[in-house]
Tab-separated table of C-alpha atoms and ligand atoms in Angstrom:
chain	number	residue	atom	x	y	z
P	1	MET	CA	17.628	1.843	9.801
P	2	LEU	CA	17.546	-1.390	7.744
P	3	PRO	CA	21.356	-1.578	7.406
P	4	SER	CA	21.379	-4.668	5.169
P	5	VAL	CA	18.684	-3.365	2.847
P	6	LYS	CA	20.543	-0.084	2.639
P	7	LYS	CA	23.596	-1.955	1.339
P	8	SER	CA	21.936	-4.377	-1.054
P	9	ASP	CA	18.868	-2.509	-2.333
P	10	SER	CA	19.305	1.214	-2.030
P	11	GLU	CA	16.270	1.869	-4.227
P	12	LEU	CA	13.942	0.142	-1.788
P	13	TYR	CA	15.779	1.604	1.208
P	14	GLU	CA	15.116	5.114	-0.088
P	15	ILE	CA	11.398	4.369	-0.365
P	16	VAL	CA	11.214	3.153	3.256
P	17	ALA	CA	13.257	6.145	4.387
P	18	GLU	CA	10.877	8.497	2.555
P	19	GLU	CA	7.893	6.922	4.317
P	20	PHE	CA	9.641	7.077	7.694
P	21	THR	CA	10.279	10.791	7.186
P	22	ARG	CA	6.590	11.282	6.387
P	23	GLN	CA	5.560	9.417	9.532
P	24	ARG	CA	8.071	11.241	11.723
P	25	THR	CA	7.413	14.763	10.490
P	26	GLY	CA	3.668	14.614	9.882
P	27	ILE	CA	0.577	14.495	12.067
P	28	GLU	CA	-1.124	11.162	11.500
P	29	MET	CA	-4.866	11.213	12.025
P	30	ILE	CA	-6.171	8.336	9.925
P	31	ALA	CA	-8.425	6.504	12.365
P	32	SER	CA	-7.165	3.035	11.426
P	33	GLU	CA	-3.544	3.889	12.127
P	34	SER	CA	-1.225	3.769	15.102
P	35	TYR	CA	2.513	3.489	15.704
P	36	VAL	CA	3.381	-0.042	16.726
P	37	PRO	CA	5.912	-0.652	19.481
P	38	VAL	CA	9.402	-1.710	18.339
P	39	GLU	CA	8.757	-5.227	19.647
P	40	VAL	CA	6.088	-5.618	16.950
P	41	LEU	CA	8.531	-4.382	14.306
P	42	GLU	CA	11.126	-6.894	15.550
P	43	LEU	CA	8.763	-9.861	15.694
P	44	GLN	CA	7.182	-9.153	12.307
P	45	GLY	CA	10.675	-9.062	10.806
P	46	SER	CA	11.899	-12.120	12.706
P	47	ILE	CA	13.107	-15.563	11.582
P	48	LEU	CA	9.656	-16.953	12.356
P	49	THR	CA	8.800	-15.916	8.802
P	50	ASN	CA	10.891	-18.867	7.545
P	51	LYS	CA	8.534	-21.523	8.883
P	52	THR	CA	5.718	-22.964	6.796
P	53	LEU	CA	2.917	-24.470	8.839
P	54	GLU	CA	-0.678	-25.413	8.189
P	55	GLY	CA	-3.258	-26.538	10.717
P	56	PHE	CA	-3.354	-25.897	14.457
P	57	PRO	CA	-1.250	-26.863	17.507
P	58	GLY	CA	-1.419	-30.641	17.864
P	59	ASN	CA	-2.700	-31.068	14.327
P	60	ARG	CA	-0.119	-29.883	11.787
P	61	TYR	CA	0.633	-30.780	8.215
P	62	HIS	CA	4.401	-30.083	8.410
P	63	ALA	CA	7.126	-31.208	10.824
P	64	GLY	CA	9.207	-28.875	12.980
P	65	HIS	CA	6.311	-27.165	14.712
P	66	LYS	CA	7.249	-27.419	18.392
P	67	ALA	CA	8.324	-23.817	19.014
P	68	ILE	CA	5.645	-22.307	16.787
P	69	ASP	CA	2.984	-24.376	18.568
P	70	LYS	CA	4.096	-22.813	21.862
P	71	MET	CA	3.864	-19.347	20.310
P	72	GLU	CA	0.386	-19.928	18.868
P	73	ILE	CA	-0.945	-21.376	22.133
P	74	LEU	CA	0.519	-18.403	24.033
P	75	GLY	CA	-1.141	-15.963	21.627
P	76	ILE	CA	-4.489	-17.747	21.864
P	77	GLU	CA	-4.392	-17.820	25.669
P	78	ARG	CA	-3.496	-14.131	25.817
P	79	ALA	CA	-6.305	-13.178	23.417
P	80	LYS	CA	-8.813	-15.147	25.491
P	81	ALA	CA	-7.587	-13.611	28.750
P	82	LEU	CA	-7.515	-10.063	27.388
P	83	PHE	CA	-11.090	-10.146	26.106
P	84	GLY	CA	-12.609	-12.750	28.435
P	85	ALA	CA	-13.423	-14.993	25.470
P	86	GLU	CA	-14.077	-18.730	25.470
P	87	TYR	CA	-12.228	-19.416	22.212
P	88	ALA	CA	-9.731	-17.585	19.986
P	89	ASN	CA	-8.227	-18.120	16.570
P	90	ILE	CA	-5.313	-15.799	15.789
P	91	GLN	CA	-4.448	-16.979	12.271
P	92	ALA	CA	-6.484	-14.477	10.220
P	93	LEU	CA	-4.124	-12.658	7.876
P	94	SER	CA	-6.218	-9.508	8.137
P	95	GLY	CA	-9.482	-8.147	9.483
P	96	SER	CA	-11.162	-8.911	6.162
P	97	ASN	CA	-10.042	-12.530	6.344
P	98	ALA	CA	-11.302	-12.763	9.910
P	99	ASN	CA	-14.768	-11.777	8.681
P	100	HIS	CA	-14.659	-14.180	5.745
P	101	SER	CA	-13.667	-17.003	8.141
P	102	VAL	CA	-16.755	-16.442	10.256
P	103	TYR	CA	-18.986	-16.302	7.185
P	104	ALA	CA	-17.419	-19.518	5.902
P	105	ALA	CA	-17.923	-21.156	9.313
P	106	ILE	CA	-21.682	-20.631	9.565
P	107	LEU	CA	-23.091	-19.551	6.194
P	108	GLU	CA	-23.793	-21.166	2.844
P	109	PRO	CA	-23.593	-19.107	-0.376
P	110	GLY	CA	-26.855	-17.246	-0.850
P	111	ASP	CA	-27.688	-17.077	2.875
P	112	THR	CA	-29.216	-13.831	4.112
P	113	VAL	CA	-27.172	-11.579	6.415
P	114	LEU	CA	-27.926	-8.196	7.977
P	115	GLY	CA	-25.032	-5.717	8.080
P	116	MET	CA	-24.436	-2.010	8.471
P	117	ARG	CA	-24.321	0.098	5.301
P	118	LEU	CA	-20.817	0.949	4.156
P	119	ASP	CA	-21.742	4.589	3.499
P	120	GLN	CA	-23.131	4.999	7.024
P	121	GLY	CA	-20.280	3.429	8.977
P	122	GLY	CA	-20.016	-0.270	8.048
P	123	HIS	CA	-17.139	-2.018	6.254
P	124	LEU	CA	-16.658	-3.409	2.742
P	125	THR	CA	-16.705	-6.952	4.129
P	126	HIS	CA	-20.170	-6.382	5.593
P	127	GLY	CA	-21.837	-7.029	2.253
P	128	SER	CA	-20.672	-4.340	-0.139
P	129	LYS	CA	-21.389	-5.345	-3.735
P	130	VAL	CA	-17.750	-4.702	-4.667
P	131	ASN	CA	-16.584	-7.153	-1.980
P	132	PHE	CA	-16.660	-10.940	-2.013
P	133	SER	CA	-19.117	-10.875	0.923
P	134	GLY	CA	-21.711	-9.001	-1.118
P	135	ARG	CA	-21.316	-11.333	-4.079
P	136	VAL	CA	-21.553	-14.605	-2.178
P	137	TYR	CA	-24.161	-13.837	0.475
P	138	ASN	CA	-27.481	-12.034	0.337
P	139	PHE	CA	-26.637	-9.002	2.492
P	140	ILE	CA	-29.415	-6.640	3.568
P	141	SER	CA	-28.178	-3.316	4.965
P	142	TYR	CA	-29.340	-1.309	7.935
P	143	GLY	CA	-28.250	2.231	8.664
P	144	VAL	CA	-28.478	5.154	11.033
P	145	SER	CA	-31.404	7.389	11.891
P	146	LYS	CA	-31.487	10.716	10.034
P	147	GLU	CA	-32.179	12.640	13.238
P	148	THR	CA	-29.588	11.173	15.600
P	149	GLU	CA	-27.095	9.707	13.058
P	150	THR	CA	-26.847	6.704	15.398
P	151	ILE	CA	-27.877	3.129	14.578
P	152	ASP	CA	-31.582	2.821	13.866
P	153	TYR	CA	-32.301	-0.200	16.087
P	154	ALA	CA	-35.970	-0.163	15.071
P	155	GLU	CA	-34.848	-0.605	11.462
P	156	VAL	CA	-32.525	-3.471	12.467
P	157	GLU	CA	-35.467	-5.182	14.146
P	158	ARG	CA	-37.843	-4.537	11.253
P	159	LEU	CA	-35.371	-5.873	8.665
P	160	ALA	CA	-34.569	-8.882	10.859
P	161	LYS	CA	-38.272	-9.790	11.113
P	162	GLU	CA	-38.802	-9.203	7.385
P	163	HIS	CA	-35.775	-11.099	6.049
P	164	ALA	CA	-35.073	-13.710	8.768
P	165	PRO	CA	-31.270	-13.485	8.338
P	166	LYS	CA	-28.980	-16.320	9.382
P	167	LEU	CA	-26.499	-13.773	10.747
P	168	ILE	CA	-26.566	-10.173	11.976
P	169	VAL	CA	-23.298	-8.206	11.766
P	170	ALA	CA	-22.577	-5.118	13.870
P	171	GLY	CA	-19.534	-2.871	14.065
P	172	GLY	CA	-17.871	-0.704	11.474
P	173	SER	CA	-15.141	1.571	10.191
P	174	SER	CA	-16.528	5.008	10.840
P	175	TYR	CA	-19.053	4.851	13.647
P	176	PRO	CA	-18.183	7.237	16.498
P	177	ARG	CA	-20.687	5.997	19.067
P	178	VAL	CA	-21.064	3.038	21.423
P	179	ILE	CA	-23.178	0.226	19.983
P	180	ASP	CA	-25.925	-1.394	22.053
P	181	TYR	CA	-24.777	-4.997	21.596
P	182	GLU	CA	-27.349	-6.373	24.008
P	183	HIS	CA	-30.153	-4.854	21.942
P	184	ILE	CA	-28.876	-6.317	18.646
P	185	SER	CA	-28.183	-9.659	20.339
P	186	ASP	CA	-31.810	-9.744	21.524
P	187	ILE	CA	-32.989	-9.002	17.979
P	188	ALA	CA	-30.730	-11.778	16.611
P	189	LYS	CA	-32.088	-14.249	19.180
P	190	SER	CA	-35.688	-13.305	18.359
P	191	VAL	CA	-35.178	-14.399	14.715
P	192	ASN	CA	-32.827	-17.293	15.523
P	193	ALA	CA	-29.835	-15.604	13.846
P	194	TYR	CA	-26.171	-15.730	14.775
P	195	PHE	CA	-24.673	-12.440	15.983
P	196	MET	CA	-21.198	-11.265	14.925
P	197	VAL	CA	-19.475	-8.052	15.993
P	198	ASP	CA	-16.562	-6.649	13.989
P	199	MET	CA	-14.671	-4.641	16.612
P	200	ALA	CA	-11.633	-3.969	14.380
P	201	HIS	CA	-11.593	-0.250	15.085
P	202	ILE	CA	-12.369	-0.217	18.768
P	203	ALA	CA	-10.661	-3.409	20.021
P	204	GLY	CA	-8.024	-1.415	21.915
P	205	LEU	CA	-10.678	0.568	23.765
P	206	VAL	CA	-12.560	-2.649	24.557
P	207	ALA	CA	-9.331	-4.285	25.789
P	208	ALA	CA	-8.747	-1.297	28.061
P	209	LYS	CA	-12.331	-1.654	29.365
P	210	LEU	CA	-13.163	1.925	28.419
P	211	ILE	CA	-16.187	1.087	26.278
P	212	PRO	CA	-18.563	-1.899	26.457
P	213	SER	CA	-17.320	-5.251	25.176
P	214	PRO	CA	-19.292	-7.203	22.576
P	215	VAL	CA	-17.807	-10.505	23.798
P	216	PRO	CA	-20.603	-11.408	26.277
P	217	TYR	CA	-23.282	-10.792	23.643
P	218	ALA	CA	-21.910	-11.989	20.306
P	219	ASP	CA	-21.442	-15.542	19.015
P	220	PHE	CA	-18.386	-14.313	17.072
P	221	VAL	CA	-16.212	-11.224	17.515
P	222	THR	CA	-13.741	-10.352	14.755
P	223	SER	CA	-10.964	-7.789	14.815
P	224	THR	CA	-7.626	-6.603	13.559
P	225	THR	CA	-4.619	-6.184	15.837
P	226	THR	CA	-3.884	-2.843	14.153
P	227	LYS	CA	-5.993	0.314	14.643
P	228	THR	CA	-6.591	1.026	18.361
P	229	LEU	CA	-4.954	-2.245	19.447
P	230	SER	CA	-1.828	-0.615	18.013
P	231	GLY	CA	-0.058	-3.829	17.118
P	232	ALA	CA	0.569	-6.487	14.491
P	233	ARG	CA	-0.854	-6.117	10.985
P	234	GLY	CA	-3.307	-9.005	11.101
P	235	GLY	CA	-6.648	-10.247	12.375
P	236	PHE	CA	-8.187	-12.612	14.923
P	237	VAL	CA	-11.548	-14.081	15.858
P	238	LEU	CA	-13.100	-14.758	19.269
P	239	CYS	CA	-16.115	-17.003	19.691
P	240	LYS	CA	-18.143	-19.178	22.005
P	241	ALA	CA	-16.368	-22.501	22.629
P	242	ALA	CA	-19.122	-24.410	20.841
P	243	PHE	CA	-18.164	-22.747	17.520
P	244	GLY	CA	-14.388	-23.189	17.898
P	245	LYS	CA	-13.952	-26.243	15.683
P	246	LYS	CA	-16.123	-24.779	12.925
P	247	LEU	CA	-14.190	-21.521	13.054
P	248	ASP	CA	-10.797	-23.234	12.852
P	249	LYS	CA	-11.880	-25.361	9.912
P	250	ALA	CA	-13.273	-22.323	8.114
P	251	THR	CA	-10.008	-20.420	8.663
P	252	PHE	CA	-7.816	-23.327	7.505
P	253	PRO	CA	-8.396	-24.910	5.044
P	254	GLY	CA	-11.549	-22.811	4.468
P	255	VAL	CA	-10.291	-19.379	3.482
P	256	GLN	CA	-6.548	-19.416	4.191
P	257	GLY	CA	-3.487	-21.553	3.584
P	258	SER	CA	-0.317	-21.588	5.675
P	259	MET	CA	-0.148	-19.265	8.661
P	260	HIS	CA	2.154	-16.241	9.144
P	261	PRO	CA	3.963	-17.098	12.397
P	262	GLN	CA	6.008	-13.896	12.469
P	263	VAL	CA	2.805	-11.834	12.550
P	264	MET	CA	1.085	-14.200	14.994
P	265	ALA	CA	3.988	-13.721	17.423
P	266	ALA	CA	3.564	-9.962	17.045
P	267	LYS	CA	-0.147	-10.426	17.801
P	268	ALA	CA	0.739	-12.389	20.947
P	269	PHE	CA	2.914	-9.471	22.042
P	270	THR	CA	0.130	-7.013	21.179
P	271	PHE	CA	-2.295	-8.854	23.503
P	272	LYS	CA	0.213	-8.863	26.370
P	273	ARG	CA	0.931	-5.168	25.969
P	274	ALA	CA	-2.791	-4.359	25.924
P	275	MET	CA	-3.039	-5.759	29.478
P	276	THR	CA	-0.673	-3.142	30.910
P	277	GLU	CA	-1.651	-0.053	32.868
P	278	GLU	CA	0.447	2.094	30.544
P	279	TYR	CA	-1.543	0.923	27.523
P	280	ARG	CA	-4.869	1.464	29.310
P	281	ALA	CA	-3.840	5.005	30.218
P	282	CYS	CA	-2.909	5.673	26.594
P	283	MET	CA	-6.300	4.416	25.363
P	284	ALA	CA	-8.105	6.616	27.910
P	285	GLN	CA	-6.153	9.569	26.535
P	286	VAL	CA	-7.074	8.528	22.958
P	287	ILE	CA	-10.757	9.001	23.852
P	288	ARG	CA	-10.181	12.247	25.746
P	289	ASN	CA	-8.225	13.574	22.756
P	290	ALA	CA	-10.955	12.630	20.262
P	291	GLN	CA	-13.582	14.293	22.451
P	292	LYS	CA	-11.488	17.426	22.845
P	293	LEU	CA	-10.856	17.628	19.109
P	294	ALA	CA	-14.569	17.161	18.358
P	295	GLN	CA	-15.522	19.844	20.862
P	296	VAL	CA	-13.049	22.447	19.574
P	297	LEU	CA	-13.735	21.730	15.889
P	298	GLY	CA	-17.433	22.174	16.644
P	299	THR	CA	-16.725	25.691	17.888
P	300	TYR	CA	-14.813	26.443	14.660
P	301	GLY	CA	-17.833	26.017	12.373
P	302	PHE	CA	-17.418	22.361	11.399
P	303	ARG	CA	-20.373	20.056	12.015
P	304	VAL	CA	-19.412	16.970	14.018
P	305	VAL	CA	-21.540	13.975	12.978
P	306	THR	CA	-23.657	12.735	15.948
P	307	GLY	CA	-22.454	15.805	17.841
P	308	GLY	CA	-19.327	14.127	19.219
P	309	THR	CA	-17.677	10.788	19.856
P	310	ASP	CA	-17.471	7.975	22.403
P	311	ASN	CA	-14.330	6.450	20.917
P	312	HIS	CA	-11.140	7.248	18.994
P	313	LEU	CA	-12.700	8.764	15.882
P	314	LEU	CA	-14.929	11.558	14.728
P	315	ILE	CA	-16.592	12.344	11.436
P	316	LEU	CA	-16.631	15.963	10.294
P	317	ASP	CA	-19.306	17.294	7.988
P	318	LEU	CA	-17.554	19.914	5.843
P	319	ARG	CA	-20.591	21.395	4.137
P	320	PRO	CA	-20.697	24.413	6.491
P	321	LYS	CA	-17.185	25.212	5.200
P	322	ASN	CA	-18.201	24.704	1.553
P	323	LEU	CA	-15.560	22.006	1.164
P	324	THR	CA	-15.701	18.379	0.047
P	325	GLY	CA	-13.885	15.585	1.855
P	326	ALA	CA	-11.501	15.171	-1.099
P	327	GLN	CA	-10.596	18.886	-1.063
P	328	PHE	CA	-10.005	18.964	2.689
P	329	GLU	CA	-8.033	15.692	2.686
P	330	ASN	CA	-5.736	17.079	-0.039
P	331	ALA	CA	-5.322	20.455	1.630
P	332	LEU	CA	-4.475	18.867	4.993
P	333	GLU	CA	-2.015	16.467	3.364
P	334	SER	CA	-0.239	19.394	1.723
P	335	VAL	CA	0.580	20.764	5.197
P	336	GLY	CA	1.484	17.361	6.682
P	337	ILE	CA	-1.771	16.344	8.406
P	338	THR	CA	-3.119	12.993	7.200
P	339	VAL	CA	-6.867	12.207	7.374
P	340	ASN	CA	-9.206	10.425	4.978
P	341	LYS	CA	-12.281	11.601	3.133
P	342	ASN	CA	-15.349	9.812	4.433
P	343	MET	CA	-19.042	9.636	3.626
P	344	ILE	CA	-21.285	11.313	6.168
P	345	PRO	CA	-24.717	9.737	6.777
P	346	PHE	CA	-27.019	10.426	3.776
P	347	ASP	CA	-24.110	12.008	1.916
P	348	PRO	CA	-25.125	13.669	-1.374
P	349	GLN	CA	-21.561	13.278	-2.714
P	350	LYS	CA	-19.921	10.242	-4.346
P	351	PRO	CA	-17.484	8.034	-2.344
P	352	LEU	CA	-14.409	9.531	-4.037
P	353	VAL	CA	-15.582	13.079	-3.246
P	354	THR	CA	-17.644	12.866	-0.001
P	355	SER	CA	-18.879	15.649	2.282
P	356	GLY	CA	-16.772	14.599	5.230
P	357	VAL	CA	-13.485	13.416	6.676
P	358	ARG	CA	-12.766	10.810	9.338
P	359	ILE	CA	-10.249	11.799	12.001
P	360	GLY	CA	-8.677	9.475	14.570
P	361	THR	CA	-6.503	10.177	17.585
P	362	THR	CA	-4.737	6.845	18.235
P	363	ALA	CA	-1.483	7.628	16.416
P	364	VAL	CA	-0.962	11.136	17.788
P	365	THR	CA	-1.834	9.980	21.309
P	366	SER	CA	0.706	7.161	21.151
P	367	ARG	CA	3.283	9.867	20.384
P	368	GLY	CA	2.351	11.537	23.652
P	369	MET	CA	0.013	14.297	22.505
P	370	LYS	CA	-2.739	15.431	24.875
P	371	GLU	CA	-5.699	17.842	24.962
P	372	ASN	CA	-3.471	20.887	24.562
P	373	GLU	CA	-2.075	19.550	21.272
P	374	MET	CA	-5.601	18.649	20.115
P	375	GLY	CA	-6.465	22.323	20.502
P	376	LEU	CA	-3.474	23.238	18.321
P	377	ILE	CA	-4.383	20.661	15.679
P	378	ALA	CA	-8.013	21.815	15.618
P	379	ASN	CA	-6.761	25.336	15.061
P	380	MET	CA	-4.534	24.201	12.187
P	381	MET	CA	-7.481	22.374	10.619
P	382	LYS	CA	-9.661	25.463	10.872
P	383	THR	CA	-6.917	27.638	9.372
P	384	VAL	CA	-6.523	25.228	6.443
P	385	ALA	CA	-10.284	25.026	5.846
P	386	ASP	CA	-10.667	28.806	5.873
P	387	ASN	CA	-7.562	29.583	3.781
P	388	ILE	CA	-7.325	26.749	1.318
P	389	ASP	CA	-6.232	29.044	-1.558
P	390	ASN	CA	-3.820	31.171	0.444
P	391	ALA	CA	-0.347	29.698	-0.189
P	392	GLN	CA	1.323	31.892	2.430
P	393	ILE	CA	-0.991	30.826	5.238
P	394	MET	CA	-0.790	27.181	4.173
P	395	GLU	CA	2.997	27.393	4.318
P	396	LYS	CA	2.813	28.790	7.824
P	397	VAL	CA	0.567	25.881	8.918
P	398	ALA	CA	3.029	23.397	7.347
P	399	LYS	CA	5.755	24.928	9.530
P	400	ASP	CA	3.541	24.643	12.610
P	401	VAL	CA	2.948	20.959	11.806
P	402	LEU	CA	6.709	20.356	11.623
P	403	GLU	CA	7.280	22.194	14.876
P	404	LEU	CA	4.569	20.202	16.654
P	405	SER	CA	5.673	16.790	15.334
P	406	SER	CA	9.311	17.502	16.243
P	407	ARG	CA	8.262	17.922	19.885
P	408	PHE	CA	6.924	14.333	19.907
P	409	PRO	CA	9.718	12.186	18.453
P	410	LEU	CA	8.931	8.849	16.847
P	411	TYR	CA	11.115	5.724	17.278
P	412	GLU	CA	13.833	7.968	18.679
P	413	GLY	CA	17.197	6.243	18.586
P	414	TYR	CA	15.780	3.021	17.180
P	415	PHE	CA	16.652	3.663	13.542
P	416	GLU	CA	19.910	5.567	13.971
M	1	PLP	C1	-14.535	-2.573	10.794
M	1	PLP	C2	-13.448	-3.141	9.950
M	1	PLP	N1	-13.435	-4.460	9.718
M	1	PLP	C3	-12.476	-5.033	8.964
M	1	PLP	C4	-11.475	-4.278	8.414
M	1	PLP	C5	-10.492	-4.944	7.506
M	1	PLP	O1	-9.250	-5.075	8.026
M	1	PLP	P1	-8.020	-5.346	7.046
M	1	PLP	O2	-7.746	-4.070	6.339
M	1	PLP	O3	-6.950	-5.804	7.977
M	1	PLP	O4	-8.440	-6.421	6.091
M	1	PLP	C6	-11.425	-2.899	8.638
M	1	PLP	C7	-10.342	-2.094	8.053
M	1	PLP	O5	-10.415	-0.952	7.800
M	1	PLP	C8	-12.455	-2.315	9.424
M	1	PLP	O6	-12.491	-0.998	9.630
């Protein structure tokens, strides 16, 4: 692994090696994570990183752009084909930047926007006060219904009528259910607002046509190529053709400078891979695994928020186990299972404590794990929750984690 780095910077090499050991020996269940194919590792580390370019194919500010133009056009065409979109921009350095680009394309500072509450499933860039979006624009938040824990569409409509937003944002980081895009699109139309969907988490499931696509309903769709798309660490935006020029201008020079061609090439590969049958089958298994995990954990005395999941993630309410999210996250990490603490709807705890955890199945599924392994993992989670102060039992679970991960090798042979 990294033979040149090993020779010239052993300190850094050891840090990467430590992280690789963690990834290889642990059970990764953070819902935003996946293991990228080696092609993505190669492209992101390729000589394309040497090229500085601003602008877009046919309209550059530096010479020497012929090959990179071909790569960007290929990536754009693949993104459009994969999602059936009229227009694509693949320059966003991250999912957050993708969102800021759309805001910059259609909003003025102070404009009113409707977005989902961060503590009920939204994302920081959907108007949180600690994020640039919440400081520049007048975000009004909608949330979920207390009874069903699913989006309160009546509230979305009421707030839209009351505040006449210029934009409505849907999508989020910890929402386990399918969103009714048509319904929100109708609400947006009724108040003459733009409609944007942030599909960062679920883009892979949308690409595999396993859950509904927001593309036919939204003016703009933003995403990362990480998470379920399981690829490059960056973002992209899809939109109706009529908004293409505005979007490009907002991306560069609006919110970004020169592009990252090495990552854009990895995105282009990510889109191609997402068209394969093998990838689709993996995404179908991701959902089956999440549903299996939710079902078994429910029988073990955890409360599953919304009662289950339609996608790759589930939110566990830990109050029946008398645990906080922070306690459970730490306890699971100590045995080699990685999850993150997460607010549950109407959570009485603070964000750094929380009453819940978010669990995702993309990474473990890409290692080959199926329903049977989800049963084993659910059992380990239950054992940890019920024996958090019993060092002997925790040690035994840590051994079980090692045994399970060793049966599903990661990047075998690639780093030898
Ligand atoms: C819904 C959603 N949008 C945007 C982002 C931001 O992506 P990035 O971390 O690449 O900026 C995330 C990341 O967690 C997300 O969950």
